[in-house]
Coordinates of C-alpha atoms in Angstrom, one line a residue:
M1 CA -169.2 11.6 -77.4
D2 CA -166.5 9.1 -78.4
K3 CA -167.1 7.1 -81.5
S4 CA -167.9 3.4 -81.2
W5 CA -165.6 1.0 -83.0
E6 CA -168.5 0.4 -85.4
D7 CA -168.6 4.1 -86.2
A8 CA -164.9 4.3 -86.7
L9 CA -164.9 1.1 -89.0
F10 CA -167.6 2.4 -91.3
E11 CA -166.9 6.1 -91.1
N12 CA -165.2 6.2 -94.5
Q13 CA -166.7 3.2 -96.1
E14 CA -170.2 1.8 -96.4
L15 CA -169.0 -1.7 -97.2
I16 CA -166.1 -3.7 -96.0
P17 CA -164.7 -6.8 -97.8
A18 CA -164.8 -10.0 -95.7
I19 CA -162.5 -12.9 -96.5
I20 CA -164.0 -16.2 -95.2
Q21 CA -161.6 -18.9 -94.1
D22 CA -162.3 -22.5 -93.0
A23 CA -161.1 -22.7 -89.4
R24 CA -160.2 -26.4 -89.8
S25 CA -158.4 -26.7 -93.1
G26 CA -157.2 -23.1 -93.3
K27 CA -158.6 -22.9 -96.9
V28 CA -160.0 -19.6 -98.1
L29 CA -163.6 -20.2 -98.9
M30 CA -165.0 -17.0 -100.4
M31 CA -165.0 -13.2 -100.3
A32 CA -168.1 -11.1 -99.7
Y33 CA -169.1 -7.6 -98.5
M34 CA -170.5 -6.5 -95.2
N35 CA -172.2 -3.3 -94.2
R36 CA -172.6 -2.3 -90.6
E37 CA -175.9 -4.2 -90.2
A38 CA -174.5 -7.4 -91.7
L39 CA -171.5 -7.3 -89.3
S40 CA -173.9 -6.6 -86.4
R41 CA -176.1 -9.6 -87.3
T42 CA -173.0 -11.8 -87.7
L43 CA -171.8 -10.9 -84.2
E44 CA -175.3 -11.4 -82.7
T45 CA -176.2 -14.7 -84.4
G46 CA -172.7 -16.4 -84.7
K47 CA -173.5 -17.0 -88.4
T48 CA -172.2 -15.0 -91.4
W49 CA -174.3 -12.3 -92.9
F50 CA -173.4 -10.2 -95.9
Y51 CA -174.6 -7.4 -98.1
S52 CA -175.4 -8.1 -101.8
R53 CA -174.3 -5.2 -104.0
S54 CA -176.3 -6.5 -106.9
R55 CA -179.6 -7.1 -104.9
K56 CA -179.0 -4.3 -102.5
E57 CA -180.0 -6.4 -99.5
L58 CA -178.7 -8.4 -96.6
W59 CA -178.3 -12.2 -97.0
N60 CA -177.5 -14.9 -94.5
K61 CA -175.1 -17.5 -95.9
G62 CA -176.8 -20.9 -95.9
E63 CA -180.3 -19.6 -95.5
T64 CA -181.5 -21.3 -98.7
S65 CA -178.8 -24.0 -99.1
G66 CA -178.4 -25.1 -95.5
H67 CA -174.7 -24.6 -95.8
F68 CA -174.3 -22.2 -92.9
Q69 CA -171.0 -20.8 -91.6
E70 CA -170.6 -20.9 -87.8
V71 CA -168.3 -18.1 -86.8
E72 CA -165.2 -18.9 -84.8
G73 CA -163.3 -15.6 -85.0
I74 CA -163.4 -12.2 -86.6
Y75 CA -160.2 -10.3 -87.3
L76 CA -159.5 -6.8 -88.6
D77 CA -156.5 -5.9 -90.8
C78 CA -154.0 -3.2 -90.0
D79 CA -155.7 -0.6 -92.2
S80 CA -159.2 -1.3 -90.7
D81 CA -160.6 -1.9 -94.2
T82 CA -160.8 -5.7 -94.5
L83 CA -162.1 -8.5 -92.3
L84 CA -160.9 -12.1 -91.9
I85 CA -163.6 -14.4 -90.6
Q86 CA -162.8 -17.9 -89.6
V87 CA -165.8 -20.3 -89.7
Q88 CA -166.9 -23.9 -89.4
Q89 CA -168.3 -24.5 -92.8
E90 CA -171.4 -26.8 -93.1
G91 CA -171.5 -28.5 -96.5
V92 CA -169.8 -26.3 -99.1
A93 CA -169.2 -22.6 -99.4
C94 CA -169.6 -22.2 -103.2
H95 CA -173.0 -22.0 -104.8
T96 CA -171.5 -24.2 -107.7
G97 CA -171.1 -27.1 -105.3
F98 CA -167.4 -26.7 -104.6
F99 CA -166.1 -26.5 -101.0
S100 CA -164.3 -23.2 -101.8
C101 CA -165.1 -20.6 -104.4
F102 CA -161.4 -20.5 -105.3
H103 CA -161.5 -23.8 -107.3
R104 CA -159.7 -22.7 -110.5
E105 CA -156.0 -22.1 -110.9
V106 CA -154.6 -19.2 -113.0
N107 CA -151.2 -19.6 -114.7
K108 CA -149.5 -18.5 -117.9
E109 CA -151.5 -21.1 -119.9
G110 CA -154.8 -19.6 -118.7
I111 CA -157.4 -20.7 -116.3
S112 CA -157.8 -24.4 -115.3
E113 CA -161.0 -26.4 -115.1
P114 CA -162.7 -26.4 -111.6
Q115 CA -161.1 -28.9 -109.3
D116 CA -162.3 -30.2 -105.9
E117 CA -158.9 -30.1 -104.3
L118 CA -158.4 -26.4 -105.0
P119 CA -157.2 -24.3 -103.3
P120 CA -154.5 -26.7 -102.0
Y121 CA -153.9 -27.3 -98.4
S122 CA -150.9 -25.4 -96.8
L123 CA -147.9 -27.5 -95.9
S124 CA -148.9 -27.3 -92.3
S125 CA -152.3 -28.9 -93.1
F126 CA -151.0 -31.6 -95.4
L127 CA -151.7 -34.4 -92.9
Q128 CA -155.4 -33.5 -93.3
E129 CA -155.1 -33.8 -97.1
L130 CA -153.3 -37.1 -96.7
F131 CA -156.1 -38.3 -94.4
E132 CA -158.7 -37.3 -97.1
V133 CA -156.7 -39.4 -99.6
I134 CA -156.8 -42.4 -97.2
E135 CA -160.6 -41.9 -96.9
E136 CA -160.9 -41.9 -100.7
R137 CA -158.9 -45.1 -101.0
A138 CA -161.0 -46.7 -98.3
N139 CA -164.2 -45.9 -100.2
T140 CA -162.8 -47.0 -103.6
P141 CA -161.9 -50.7 -103.6
S142 CA -158.7 -51.3 -105.4
P143 CA -156.2 -54.2 -104.8
N144 CA -153.5 -51.8 -106.2
S145 CA -154.0 -49.4 -103.3
Y146 CA -151.7 -50.1 -100.3
S147 CA -154.1 -48.0 -98.0
Y148 CA -157.1 -50.0 -99.2
R149 CA -155.4 -53.4 -98.7
L150 CA -154.1 -52.6 -95.3
L151 CA -157.5 -51.3 -94.1
E152 CA -159.1 -54.4 -95.5
E153 CA -156.7 -56.6 -93.6
G154 CA -158.0 -55.1 -90.4
R155 CA -156.9 -53.6 -87.0
E156 CA -154.3 -56.2 -86.1
K157 CA -152.3 -55.7 -89.3
I158 CA -152.4 -51.9 -88.9
L159 CA -151.3 -52.1 -85.3
R160 CA -148.4 -54.3 -86.2
K161 CA -147.4 -51.7 -88.8
V162 CA -147.7 -48.9 -86.2
A163 CA -145.5 -50.9 -83.8
E164 CA -143.0 -51.6 -86.5
E165 CA -142.7 -48.0 -87.6
T166 CA -142.5 -46.8 -84.0
T167 CA -139.5 -49.1 -83.5
E168 CA -137.9 -47.8 -86.8
V169 CA -138.3 -44.2 -85.5
I170 CA -136.6 -45.1 -82.2
L171 CA -133.7 -46.9 -84.0
A172 CA -133.2 -44.0 -86.5
T173 CA -133.1 -41.5 -83.6
F174 CA -130.0 -43.3 -82.2
E175 CA -128.1 -43.6 -85.4
E176 CA -124.8 -41.7 -85.4
E177 CA -124.3 -41.5 -89.1
D178 CA -124.5 -38.2 -90.9
H179 CA -127.6 -39.3 -92.8
N180 CA -129.5 -40.1 -89.6
R181 CA -131.7 -37.0 -89.7
E182 CA -132.8 -37.9 -93.3
H183 CA -133.5 -41.5 -92.2
L184 CA -135.4 -40.2 -89.1
R185 CA -137.5 -37.9 -91.3
W186 CA -138.4 -40.9 -93.5
E187 CA -139.4 -43.1 -90.6
V188 CA -141.5 -40.5 -88.8
A189 CA -143.3 -39.9 -92.1
D190 CA -144.0 -43.7 -92.3
L191 CA -145.3 -43.7 -88.7
L192 CA -147.6 -40.7 -89.2
Y193 CA -149.1 -42.3 -92.3
H194 CA -149.8 -45.6 -90.5
L195 CA -151.3 -43.7 -87.6
L196 CA -153.7 -42.0 -90.0
L197 CA -154.6 -45.4 -91.3
L198 CA -155.4 -46.5 -87.8
L199 CA -157.6 -43.4 -87.2
R200 CA -159.6 -44.2 -90.3
R201 CA -159.9 -47.9 -89.2
E202 CA -161.2 -46.7 -85.8
N203 CA -163.7 -44.2 -87.3
L204 CA -161.7 -41.2 -86.0
T205 CA -160.5 -38.3 -88.1
Y206 CA -157.4 -36.1 -88.2
Y207 CA -159.6 -33.2 -86.9
H208 CA -160.5 -35.2 -83.8
I209 CA -156.9 -35.5 -82.8
M210 CA -156.2 -31.8 -83.5
E211 CA -159.2 -30.8 -81.4
E212 CA -157.9 -33.0 -78.6
L213 CA -154.4 -31.5 -78.7
K214 CA -155.9 -28.0 -78.9
K215 CA -157.9 -28.6 -75.7
R216 CA -154.7 -29.7 -73.9
R217 CA -152.9 -26.5 -74.8
K218 CA -152.4 -24.4 -71.7

């Protein structure tokens, strides 16, 4: 009888490490171990299950905290000895209250204090980080914050800025000078920033737009 893929996966190992990644931000959230039953329950329920090496038992992430992980995809590495599981994280992943368990940086000076923003977003996800900064400014009144002032001035002011930056992008595109690509990059960055402000003003998020674009992908 041919072996099932589960038999082959656990033939030479009782436990397999699973790296958990937030499907939205791309941030690595945690690492835990799965045995065959934990993986089976994860596949059946759509929520992550792991095996505790210290307690010698299965555990369902979020069962006590309510911070469940909804599975979006499970991937196996080339050596068939590590899983990558992408999830929608409810609440936070770390039992200490941080979104990711990897919230301390190691460098030649030592280990940093825990920081909410760690691990950092990848460059491809920086717009989400910027949107979170805008949200923080919106919720922290400060006349010194350009984002806060513009949000306070309202929709019409933001729309004027979006229109202005759109025009600047168009004009920069038609420049023939050698520096036009640098100018265009600058103006597109301005436009994207003001579009994020508009999203925040209209109670939308960066993720809403990414989800819409993903739905349109053929």
